[in-house]
Short mmCIF file of C-alpha atoms in Angstrom, two decimals:
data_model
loop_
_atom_site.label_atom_id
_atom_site.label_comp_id
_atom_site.label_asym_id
_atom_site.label_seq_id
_atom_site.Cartn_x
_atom_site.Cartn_y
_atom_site.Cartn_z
CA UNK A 716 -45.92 -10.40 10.62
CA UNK A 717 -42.30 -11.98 9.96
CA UNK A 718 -42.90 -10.56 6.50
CA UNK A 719 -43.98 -7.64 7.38
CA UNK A 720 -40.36 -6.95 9.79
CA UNK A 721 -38.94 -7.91 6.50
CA UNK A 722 -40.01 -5.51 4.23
CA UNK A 723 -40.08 -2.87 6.84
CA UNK A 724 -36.08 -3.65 7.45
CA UNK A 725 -35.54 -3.72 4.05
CA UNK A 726 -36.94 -0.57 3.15
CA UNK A 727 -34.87 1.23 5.78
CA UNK A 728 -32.11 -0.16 3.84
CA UNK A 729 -32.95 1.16 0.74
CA UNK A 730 -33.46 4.83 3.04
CA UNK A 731 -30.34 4.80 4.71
CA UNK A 732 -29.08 3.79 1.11
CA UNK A 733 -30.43 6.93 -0.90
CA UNK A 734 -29.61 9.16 2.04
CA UNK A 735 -25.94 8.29 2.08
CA UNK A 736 -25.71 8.31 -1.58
CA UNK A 737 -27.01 12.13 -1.63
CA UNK A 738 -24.65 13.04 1.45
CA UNK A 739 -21.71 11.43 -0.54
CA UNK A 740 -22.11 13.67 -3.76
CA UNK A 741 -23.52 16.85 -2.00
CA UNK A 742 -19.63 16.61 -0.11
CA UNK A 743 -16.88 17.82 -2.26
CA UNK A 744 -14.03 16.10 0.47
CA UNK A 745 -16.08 12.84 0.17
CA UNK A 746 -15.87 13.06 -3.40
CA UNK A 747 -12.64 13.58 -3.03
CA UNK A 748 -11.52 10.69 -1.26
CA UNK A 749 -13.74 8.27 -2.95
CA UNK A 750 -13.44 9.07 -6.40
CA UNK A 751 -10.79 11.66 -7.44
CA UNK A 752 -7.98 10.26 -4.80
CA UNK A 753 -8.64 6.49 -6.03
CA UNK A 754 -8.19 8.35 -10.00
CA UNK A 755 -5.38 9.68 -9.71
CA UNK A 756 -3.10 7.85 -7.04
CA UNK A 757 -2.67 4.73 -8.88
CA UNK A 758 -1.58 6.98 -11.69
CA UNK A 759 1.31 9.41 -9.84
CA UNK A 760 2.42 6.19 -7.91
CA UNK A 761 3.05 4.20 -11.14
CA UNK A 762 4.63 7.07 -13.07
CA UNK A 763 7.13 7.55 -10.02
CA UNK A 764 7.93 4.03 -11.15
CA UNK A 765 7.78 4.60 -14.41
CA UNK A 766 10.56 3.38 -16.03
CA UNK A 767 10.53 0.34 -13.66
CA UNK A 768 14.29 -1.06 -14.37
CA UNK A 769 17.03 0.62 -14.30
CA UNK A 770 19.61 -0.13 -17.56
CA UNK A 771 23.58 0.81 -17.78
CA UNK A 772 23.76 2.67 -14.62
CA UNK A 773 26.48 4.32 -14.40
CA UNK A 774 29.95 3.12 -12.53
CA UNK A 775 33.54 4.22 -11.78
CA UNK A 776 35.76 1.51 -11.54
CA UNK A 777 39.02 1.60 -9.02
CA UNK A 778 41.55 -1.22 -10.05
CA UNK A 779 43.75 -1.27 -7.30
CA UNK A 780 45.01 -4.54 -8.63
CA UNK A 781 45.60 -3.94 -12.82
CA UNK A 782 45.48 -7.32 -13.43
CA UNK A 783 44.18 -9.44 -16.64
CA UNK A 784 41.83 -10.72 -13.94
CA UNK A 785 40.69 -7.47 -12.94
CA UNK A 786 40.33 -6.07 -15.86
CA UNK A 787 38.28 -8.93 -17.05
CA UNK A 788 36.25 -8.67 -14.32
CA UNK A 789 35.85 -4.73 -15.53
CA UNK A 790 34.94 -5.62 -19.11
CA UNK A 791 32.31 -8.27 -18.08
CA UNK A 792 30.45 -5.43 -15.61
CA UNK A 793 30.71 -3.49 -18.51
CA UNK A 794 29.13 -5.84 -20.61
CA UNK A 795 25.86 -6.53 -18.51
CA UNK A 796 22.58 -4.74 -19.44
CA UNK A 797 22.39 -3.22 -15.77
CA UNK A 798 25.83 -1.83 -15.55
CA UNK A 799 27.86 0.58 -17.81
CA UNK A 800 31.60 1.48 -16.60
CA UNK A 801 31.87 5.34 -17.48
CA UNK A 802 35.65 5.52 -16.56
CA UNK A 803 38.25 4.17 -14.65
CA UNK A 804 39.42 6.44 -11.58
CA UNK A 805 43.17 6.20 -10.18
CA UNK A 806 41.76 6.27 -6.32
CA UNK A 807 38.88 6.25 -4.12
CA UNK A 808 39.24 10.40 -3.80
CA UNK A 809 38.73 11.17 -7.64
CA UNK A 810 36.04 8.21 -7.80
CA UNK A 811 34.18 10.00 -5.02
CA UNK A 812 34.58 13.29 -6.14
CA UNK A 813 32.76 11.72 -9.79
CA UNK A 814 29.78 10.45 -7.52
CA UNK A 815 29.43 13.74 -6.15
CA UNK A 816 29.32 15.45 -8.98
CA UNK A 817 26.38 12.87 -10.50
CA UNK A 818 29.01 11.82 -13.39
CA UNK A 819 28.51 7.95 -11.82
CA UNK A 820 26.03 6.35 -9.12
CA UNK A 821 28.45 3.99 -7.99
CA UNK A 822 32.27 3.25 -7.41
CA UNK A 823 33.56 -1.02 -8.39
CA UNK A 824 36.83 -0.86 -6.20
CA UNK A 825 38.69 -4.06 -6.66
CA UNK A 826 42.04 -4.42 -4.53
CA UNK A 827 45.36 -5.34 -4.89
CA UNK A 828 44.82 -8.88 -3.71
CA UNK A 829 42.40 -9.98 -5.78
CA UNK A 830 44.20 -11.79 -9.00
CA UNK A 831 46.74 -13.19 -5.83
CA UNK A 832 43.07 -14.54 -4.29
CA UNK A 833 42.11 -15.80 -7.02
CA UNK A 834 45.17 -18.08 -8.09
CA UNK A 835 45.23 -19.57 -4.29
CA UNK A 836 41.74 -20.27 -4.18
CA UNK A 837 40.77 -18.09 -1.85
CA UNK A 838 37.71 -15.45 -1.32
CA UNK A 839 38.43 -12.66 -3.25
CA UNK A 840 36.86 -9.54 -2.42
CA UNK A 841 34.92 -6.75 -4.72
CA UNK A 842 33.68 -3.89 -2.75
CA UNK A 843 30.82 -1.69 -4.24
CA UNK A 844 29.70 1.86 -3.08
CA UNK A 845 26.22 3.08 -4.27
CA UNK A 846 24.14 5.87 -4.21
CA UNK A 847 21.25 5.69 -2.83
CA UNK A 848 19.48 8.38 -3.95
CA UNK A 849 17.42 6.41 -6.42
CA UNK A 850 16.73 2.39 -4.92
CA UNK A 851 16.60 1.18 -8.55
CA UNK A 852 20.16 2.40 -9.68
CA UNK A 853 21.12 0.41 -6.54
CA UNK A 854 19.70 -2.65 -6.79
CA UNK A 855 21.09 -3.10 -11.05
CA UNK A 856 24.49 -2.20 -9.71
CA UNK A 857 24.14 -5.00 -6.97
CA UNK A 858 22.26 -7.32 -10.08
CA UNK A 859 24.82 -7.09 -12.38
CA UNK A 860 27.90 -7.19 -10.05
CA UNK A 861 26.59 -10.47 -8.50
CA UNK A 862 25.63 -11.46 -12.19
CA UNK A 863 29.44 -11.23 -13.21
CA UNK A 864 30.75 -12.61 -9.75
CA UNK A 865 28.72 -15.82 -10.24
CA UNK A 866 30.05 -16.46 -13.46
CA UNK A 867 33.77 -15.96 -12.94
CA UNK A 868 33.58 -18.38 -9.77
CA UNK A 869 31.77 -21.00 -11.93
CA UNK A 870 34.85 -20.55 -14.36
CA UNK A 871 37.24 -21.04 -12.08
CA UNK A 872 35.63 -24.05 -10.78
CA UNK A 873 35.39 -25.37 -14.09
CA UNK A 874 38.96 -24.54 -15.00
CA UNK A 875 39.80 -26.73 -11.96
CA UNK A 876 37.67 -29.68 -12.70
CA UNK A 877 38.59 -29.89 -16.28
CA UNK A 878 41.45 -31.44 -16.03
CA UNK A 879 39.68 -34.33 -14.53
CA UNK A 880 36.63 -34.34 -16.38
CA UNK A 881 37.93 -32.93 -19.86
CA UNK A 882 35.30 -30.28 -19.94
CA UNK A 883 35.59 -26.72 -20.28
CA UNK A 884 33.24 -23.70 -19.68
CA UNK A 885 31.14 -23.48 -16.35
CA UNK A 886 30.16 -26.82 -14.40
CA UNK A 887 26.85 -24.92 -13.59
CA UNK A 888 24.95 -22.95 -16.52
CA UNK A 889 22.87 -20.74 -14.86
CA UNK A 890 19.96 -18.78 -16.31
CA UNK A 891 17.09 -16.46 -14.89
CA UNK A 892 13.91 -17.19 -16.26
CA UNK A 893 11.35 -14.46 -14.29
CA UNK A 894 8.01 -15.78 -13.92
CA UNK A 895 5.51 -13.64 -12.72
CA UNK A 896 7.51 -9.88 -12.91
CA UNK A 897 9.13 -10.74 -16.30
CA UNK A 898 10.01 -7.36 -16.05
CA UNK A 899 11.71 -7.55 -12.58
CA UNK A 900 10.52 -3.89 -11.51
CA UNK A 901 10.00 -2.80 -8.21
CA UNK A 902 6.69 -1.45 -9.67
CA UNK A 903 5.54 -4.64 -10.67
CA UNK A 904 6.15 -6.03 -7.06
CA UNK A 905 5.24 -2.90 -5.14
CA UNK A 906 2.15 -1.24 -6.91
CA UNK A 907 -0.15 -4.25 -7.00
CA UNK A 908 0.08 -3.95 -3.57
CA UNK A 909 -0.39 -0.11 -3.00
CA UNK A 910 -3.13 0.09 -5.16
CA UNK A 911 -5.20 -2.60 -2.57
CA UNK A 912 -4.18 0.12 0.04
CA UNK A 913 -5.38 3.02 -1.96
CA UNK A 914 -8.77 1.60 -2.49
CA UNK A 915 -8.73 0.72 1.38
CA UNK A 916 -7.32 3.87 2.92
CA UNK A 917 -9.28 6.02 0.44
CA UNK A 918 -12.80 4.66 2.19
CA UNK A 919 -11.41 4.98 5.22
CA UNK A 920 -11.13 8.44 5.02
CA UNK A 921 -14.46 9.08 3.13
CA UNK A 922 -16.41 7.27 5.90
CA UNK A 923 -14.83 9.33 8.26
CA UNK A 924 -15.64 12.28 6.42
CA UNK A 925 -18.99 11.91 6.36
CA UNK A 926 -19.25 10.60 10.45
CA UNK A 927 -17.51 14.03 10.75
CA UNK A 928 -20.03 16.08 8.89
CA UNK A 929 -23.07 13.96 11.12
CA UNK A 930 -21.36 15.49 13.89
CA UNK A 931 -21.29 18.93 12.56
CA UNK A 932 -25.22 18.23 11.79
CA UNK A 933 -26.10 17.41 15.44
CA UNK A 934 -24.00 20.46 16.76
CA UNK A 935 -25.78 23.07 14.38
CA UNK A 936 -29.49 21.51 14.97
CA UNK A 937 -29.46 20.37 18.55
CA UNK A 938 -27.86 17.35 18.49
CA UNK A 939 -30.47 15.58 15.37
CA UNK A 940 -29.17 15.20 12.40
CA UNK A 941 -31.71 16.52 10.08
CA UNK A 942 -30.36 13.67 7.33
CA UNK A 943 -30.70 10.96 9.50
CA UNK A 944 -33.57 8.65 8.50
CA UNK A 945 -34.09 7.14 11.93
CA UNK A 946 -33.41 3.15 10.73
CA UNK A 947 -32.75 -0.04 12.62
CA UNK A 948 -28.98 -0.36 13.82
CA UNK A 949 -28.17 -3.27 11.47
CA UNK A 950 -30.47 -1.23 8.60
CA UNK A 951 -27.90 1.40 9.00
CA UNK A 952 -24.81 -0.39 9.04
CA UNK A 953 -25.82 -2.74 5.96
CA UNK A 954 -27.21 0.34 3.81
CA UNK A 955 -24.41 2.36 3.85
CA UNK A 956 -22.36 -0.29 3.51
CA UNK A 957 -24.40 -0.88 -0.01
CA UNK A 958 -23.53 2.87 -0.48
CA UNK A 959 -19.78 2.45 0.11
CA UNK A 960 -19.96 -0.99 -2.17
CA UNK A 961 -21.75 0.54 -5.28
CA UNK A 962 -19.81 3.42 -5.21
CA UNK A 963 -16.18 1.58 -5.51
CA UNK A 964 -17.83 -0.57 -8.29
CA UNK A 965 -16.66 1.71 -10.63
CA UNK A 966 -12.86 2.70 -9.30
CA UNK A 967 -12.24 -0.69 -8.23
CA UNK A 968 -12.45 -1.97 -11.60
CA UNK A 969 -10.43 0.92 -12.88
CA UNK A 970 -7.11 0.51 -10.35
CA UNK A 971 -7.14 -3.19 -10.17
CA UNK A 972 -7.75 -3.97 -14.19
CA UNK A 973 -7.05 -0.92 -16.49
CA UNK A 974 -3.87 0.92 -14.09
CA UNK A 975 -2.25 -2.00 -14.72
CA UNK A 976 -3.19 -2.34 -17.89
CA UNK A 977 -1.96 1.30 -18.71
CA UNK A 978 1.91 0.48 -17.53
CA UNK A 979 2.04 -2.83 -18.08
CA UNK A 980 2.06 -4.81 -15.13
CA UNK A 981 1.85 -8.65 -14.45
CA UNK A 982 -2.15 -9.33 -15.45
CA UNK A 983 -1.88 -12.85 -15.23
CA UNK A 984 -4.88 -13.25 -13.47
CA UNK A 985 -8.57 -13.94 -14.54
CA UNK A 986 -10.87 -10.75 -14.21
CA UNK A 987 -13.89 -12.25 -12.51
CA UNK A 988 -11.93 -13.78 -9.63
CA UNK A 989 -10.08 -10.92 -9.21
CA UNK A 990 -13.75 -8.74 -9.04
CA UNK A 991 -15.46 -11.46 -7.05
CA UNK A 992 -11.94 -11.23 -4.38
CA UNK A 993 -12.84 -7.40 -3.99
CA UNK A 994 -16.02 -8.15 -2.95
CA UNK A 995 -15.72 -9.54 0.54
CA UNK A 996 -12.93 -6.67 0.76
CA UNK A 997 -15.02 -3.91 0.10
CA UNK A 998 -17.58 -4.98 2.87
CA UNK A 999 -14.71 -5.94 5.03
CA UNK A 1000 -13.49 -2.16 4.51
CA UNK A 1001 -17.04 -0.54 4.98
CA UNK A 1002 -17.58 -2.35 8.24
CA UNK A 1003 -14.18 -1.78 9.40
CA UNK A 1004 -14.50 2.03 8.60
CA UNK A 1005 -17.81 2.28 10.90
CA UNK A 1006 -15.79 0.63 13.28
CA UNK A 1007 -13.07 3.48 13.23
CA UNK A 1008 -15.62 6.64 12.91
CA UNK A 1009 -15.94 6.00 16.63
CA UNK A 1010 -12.82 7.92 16.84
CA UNK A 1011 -13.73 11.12 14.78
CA UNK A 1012 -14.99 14.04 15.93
CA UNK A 1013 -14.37 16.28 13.02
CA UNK A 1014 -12.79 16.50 9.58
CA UNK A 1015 -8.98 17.01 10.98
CA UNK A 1016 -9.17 13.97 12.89
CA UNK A 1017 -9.79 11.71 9.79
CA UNK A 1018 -6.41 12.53 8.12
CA UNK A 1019 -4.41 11.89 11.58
CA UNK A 1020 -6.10 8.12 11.99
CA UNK A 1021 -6.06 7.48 8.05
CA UNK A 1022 -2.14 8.46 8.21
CA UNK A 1023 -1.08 6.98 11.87
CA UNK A 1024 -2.81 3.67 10.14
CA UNK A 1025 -1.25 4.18 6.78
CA UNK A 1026 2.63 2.88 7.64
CA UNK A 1027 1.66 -0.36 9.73
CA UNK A 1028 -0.87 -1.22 7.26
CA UNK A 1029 2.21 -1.41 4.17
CA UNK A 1030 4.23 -3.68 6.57
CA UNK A 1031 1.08 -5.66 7.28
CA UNK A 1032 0.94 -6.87 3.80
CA UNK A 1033 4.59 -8.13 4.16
CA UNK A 1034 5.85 -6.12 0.93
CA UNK A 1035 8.31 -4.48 2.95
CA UNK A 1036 9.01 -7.34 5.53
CA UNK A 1037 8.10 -10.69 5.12
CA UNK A 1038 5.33 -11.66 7.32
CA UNK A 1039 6.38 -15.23 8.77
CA UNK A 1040 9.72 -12.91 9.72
CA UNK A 1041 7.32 -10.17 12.10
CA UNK A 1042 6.50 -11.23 15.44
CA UNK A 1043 3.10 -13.40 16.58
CA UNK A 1044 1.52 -10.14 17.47
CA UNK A 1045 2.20 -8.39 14.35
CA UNK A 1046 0.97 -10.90 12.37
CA UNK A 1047 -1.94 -11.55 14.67
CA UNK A 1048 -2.81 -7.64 14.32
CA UNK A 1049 -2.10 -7.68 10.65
CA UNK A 1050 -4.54 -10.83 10.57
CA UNK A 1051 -7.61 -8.17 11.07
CA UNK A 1052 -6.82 -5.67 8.28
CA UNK A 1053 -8.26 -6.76 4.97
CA UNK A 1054 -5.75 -5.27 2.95
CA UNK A 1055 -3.29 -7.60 4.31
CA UNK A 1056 -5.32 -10.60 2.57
CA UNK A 1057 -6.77 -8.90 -0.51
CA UNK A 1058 -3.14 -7.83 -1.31
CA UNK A 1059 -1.22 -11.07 -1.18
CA UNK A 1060 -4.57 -12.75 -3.16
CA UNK A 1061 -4.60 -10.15 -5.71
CA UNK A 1062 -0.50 -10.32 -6.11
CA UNK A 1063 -0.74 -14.64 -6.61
CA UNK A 1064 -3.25 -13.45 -9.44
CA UNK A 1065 -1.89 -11.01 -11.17
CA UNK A 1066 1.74 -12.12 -10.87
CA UNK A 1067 1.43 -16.21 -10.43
CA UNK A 1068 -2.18 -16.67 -12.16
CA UNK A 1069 -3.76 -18.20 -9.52
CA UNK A 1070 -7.23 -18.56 -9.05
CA UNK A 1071 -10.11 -17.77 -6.85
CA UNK A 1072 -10.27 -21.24 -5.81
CA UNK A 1073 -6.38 -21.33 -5.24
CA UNK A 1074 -6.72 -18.02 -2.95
CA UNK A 1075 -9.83 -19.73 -1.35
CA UNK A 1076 -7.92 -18.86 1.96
CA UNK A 1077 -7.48 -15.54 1.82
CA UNK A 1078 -10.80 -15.15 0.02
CA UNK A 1079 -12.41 -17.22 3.48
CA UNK A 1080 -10.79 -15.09 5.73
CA UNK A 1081 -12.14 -11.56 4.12
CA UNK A 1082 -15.57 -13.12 4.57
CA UNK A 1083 -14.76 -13.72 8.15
CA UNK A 1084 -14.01 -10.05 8.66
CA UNK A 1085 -16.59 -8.89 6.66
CA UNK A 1086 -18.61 -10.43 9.50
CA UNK A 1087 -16.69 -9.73 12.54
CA UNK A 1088 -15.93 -5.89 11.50
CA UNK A 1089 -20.19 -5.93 10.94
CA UNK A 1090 -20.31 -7.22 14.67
CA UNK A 1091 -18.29 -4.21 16.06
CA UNK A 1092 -19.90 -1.63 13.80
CA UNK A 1093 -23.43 -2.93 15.38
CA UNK A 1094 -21.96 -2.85 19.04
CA UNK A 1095 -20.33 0.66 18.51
CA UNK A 1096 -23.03 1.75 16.51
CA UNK A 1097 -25.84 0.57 19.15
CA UNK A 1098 -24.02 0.81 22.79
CA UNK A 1099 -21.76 4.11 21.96
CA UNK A 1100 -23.10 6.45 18.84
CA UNK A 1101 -26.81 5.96 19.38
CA UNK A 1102 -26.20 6.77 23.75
CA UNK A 1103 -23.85 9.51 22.41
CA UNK A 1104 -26.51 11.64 20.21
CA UNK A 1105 -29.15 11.02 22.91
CA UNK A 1106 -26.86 12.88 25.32
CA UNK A 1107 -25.93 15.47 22.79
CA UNK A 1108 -29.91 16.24 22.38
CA UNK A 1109 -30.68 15.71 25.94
CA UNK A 1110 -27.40 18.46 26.68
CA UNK A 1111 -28.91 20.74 24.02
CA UNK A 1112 -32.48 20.53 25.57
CA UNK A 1113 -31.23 21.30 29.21
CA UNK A 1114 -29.12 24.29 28.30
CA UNK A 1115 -29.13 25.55 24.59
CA UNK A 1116 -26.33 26.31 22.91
CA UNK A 1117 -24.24 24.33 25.27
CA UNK A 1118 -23.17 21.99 22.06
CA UNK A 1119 -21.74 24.54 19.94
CA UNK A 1120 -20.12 26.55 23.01
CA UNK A 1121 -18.87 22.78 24.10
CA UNK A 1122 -17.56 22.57 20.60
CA UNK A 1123 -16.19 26.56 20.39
CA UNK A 1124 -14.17 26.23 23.76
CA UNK A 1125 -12.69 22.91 22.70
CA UNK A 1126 -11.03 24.29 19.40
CA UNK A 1127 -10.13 27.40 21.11
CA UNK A 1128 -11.85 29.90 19.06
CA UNK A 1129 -13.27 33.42 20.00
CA UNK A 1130 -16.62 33.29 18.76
CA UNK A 1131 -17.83 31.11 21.97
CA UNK A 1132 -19.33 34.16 23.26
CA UNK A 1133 -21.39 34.59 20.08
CA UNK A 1134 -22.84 30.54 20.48
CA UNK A 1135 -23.65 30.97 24.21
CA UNK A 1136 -25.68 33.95 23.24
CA UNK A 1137 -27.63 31.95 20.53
CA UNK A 1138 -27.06 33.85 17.80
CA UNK A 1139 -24.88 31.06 16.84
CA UNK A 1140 -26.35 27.49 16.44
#
């Protein structure tokens, strides 16, 4: 008998399994989201990117102080791969008048106290004015300007000590040796994380898709479903979770390994771990998505959760904001969205090489909401969708056509009359 509950629950699986695999490629928008939106995202966000680093932006310096130490600190800006110094301006008026005309990006003013500063010792001020138009052209201009500031202070503390330690040059060689974004982009450091969300948020959307065309179903045929194949609760749940799972085989492979592949970002990590990492995230975003389709009644309705979700979901991850910085409950809700975890594991492994058993913490905790999204997608799918289409059938058998002048009325339209006269439905 315990065998026979078995094979009976496993071959609703495999029904609930074919049936969503036919609704999935019989909808274009489902297609859409799960296929041609994971194709092509990863691609237009990485050529927006594309070139990563900015090189010899282009800067107007003001030399308020026409000094040999001002002007040195003009030729060594000049001299950095980040910065090139286009011309020198007489004010703050003509040097604004350049930046508004897009002959520079930024204005070097250096005042008339600096070489006086400098020979007393004290702090002597550089002020920079970017555009911001374009957040890599800022952050060279503020690379390279720090670069040169760094190295002119250890100079003069070196010019100081030397005549107690007879040495010369800097007292501190410094050097940047990038270890995981050798290249230093913001793509490198931004993307691996987007294209987590992108596989997330693009399920999201397709399992709300099709909960919205079930709806549409039950309206047009009396509250059944004609596609429904009548499983077990947990049947349905785990098969088209199975659906969702073997479908993103394919695009998973092709955002996390070859996109990055294609523009060169870190791939430091080993291929397997990184596949057997989506794994638990996959489920995790199946069940969570048959948590949310509680909250759809039609197709509109998907973009406005997908969207509303899309924002806290990028500050979850802490690309934007470091995490330990956000507040207990931020964190706490950030804790339950599996991008948040796949994301920082898949960045340690692709940017620091670490390994599945070095991420074993993240990789435990996507298992743990594999299982606890799986518990609300049986509650919600057992003690609210399940009463929900008995009342739509039971409604429909008591008055027909009530459904679909229910559904008329509530979107406002003028063909209401047309449903309650069942001509409609």
């Amino acid at each position: 008998m315990k065998n026979l509950k078995i094979t009976r629950w496993l071959t609703d699986v495999f029904r609930v399994l074919r049936s969503e695999l036919l609704l999935v490629f019989r909808d274009e928008g489902v297609i859409t989201f799960f296929l041609v939106l994971c194709a092509t995202y990863p691609i237009v966000y990485s050529l927006i990117y594309n070139p990563e680093v900015a090189r010899d932006v282009a800067v107007v310096v003001v030399d308020d102080c026409r000094q040999q130490e001002s002007r040195e600190l003009a030729r060594q800006l000049d001299a950095t791969p980040d910065v090139r110094v286009v011309d020198y301006a007489s004010n703050m008026q003509d040097a604004r008048r350049m930046m508004n005309e897009k002959l520079c990006y930024g204005i070097v003013y250096i005042p008339r106290d600096y070489s006086l500063c400098l020979g007393r010792g004290e702090t002597a001020h550089v002020m920079m004015y970017c555009d911001m138009g374009v957040l890599m052209r800022y952050k060279q201009m503020l690379m390279g300007l720090t670069a040169v500031q760094k190295h002119i202070t250890m100079q003069g503390i070196g010019k100081k000590l030397a005549v107690l330690t007879y040495q010369t040059g800097s007292v501190i060689g410094s050097r940047q040796v990038p270890l995981g974004n050798k290249s230093m982009g913001l793509a490198s450091s931004l993307l691996l994380c987007i294209f987590i969300l992108v596989l997330q948020q693009s399920m999201l959307l397709g399992i709300g898709m099709l909960r919205a065309g079930s709806r549409e179903r039950r309206l047009r045929n009396g509250g059944a479903d004609p596609m429904d194949v009548g499983a077990g609760v947990g049947a349905t749940i785990v098969g088209k979770a199975l659906c969702h799972w073997m479908i993103y085989i394919v695009p998973t492979v092709y955002v996390l390994h070859f996109v990055p592949m294609f523009f060169d970002f870190p791939q430091n990590g080993h291929s397997l771990d990184i596949m057997a990492m989506a794994l638990p995230f996959l489920l995790a975003c199946s069940f969570m998505g048959q948590c949310l389709q509680a909250f759809v009644n039609d197709r509109e309705s998907v973009f406005l959760a997908v969207v509303f979700t899309s924002i806290p979901f990028v500050f979850f991850t802490g690309i934007s904001w470091p995490r330990y910085a956000t507040g207990p409950l931020w964190t706490a809700l950030g804790n339950f969205v599996p991008s948040t975890w796949a994301s920082e594991a898949y960045i340690l492994m692709q940017s620091d090489g670490a390994t599945l058993g070095q991420t074993s913490r993240h990789y435990a905790m996507l298992w743990v909401l594999s299982g606890v999204y799986f518990a609300l997608a049986y509650c919600i799918e057992r003690w609210l969708l399940r009463p929900r289409y008995r009342r739509m059938a039971q409604y429909e058998a008591a008055e027909p056509g009530s459904l679909m002048r229910e559904e008329y009325r509530r979107n406002a339209t003028d063909v209401a009359d047309t449903a309650a006269s069942g001509k409609i439905g």
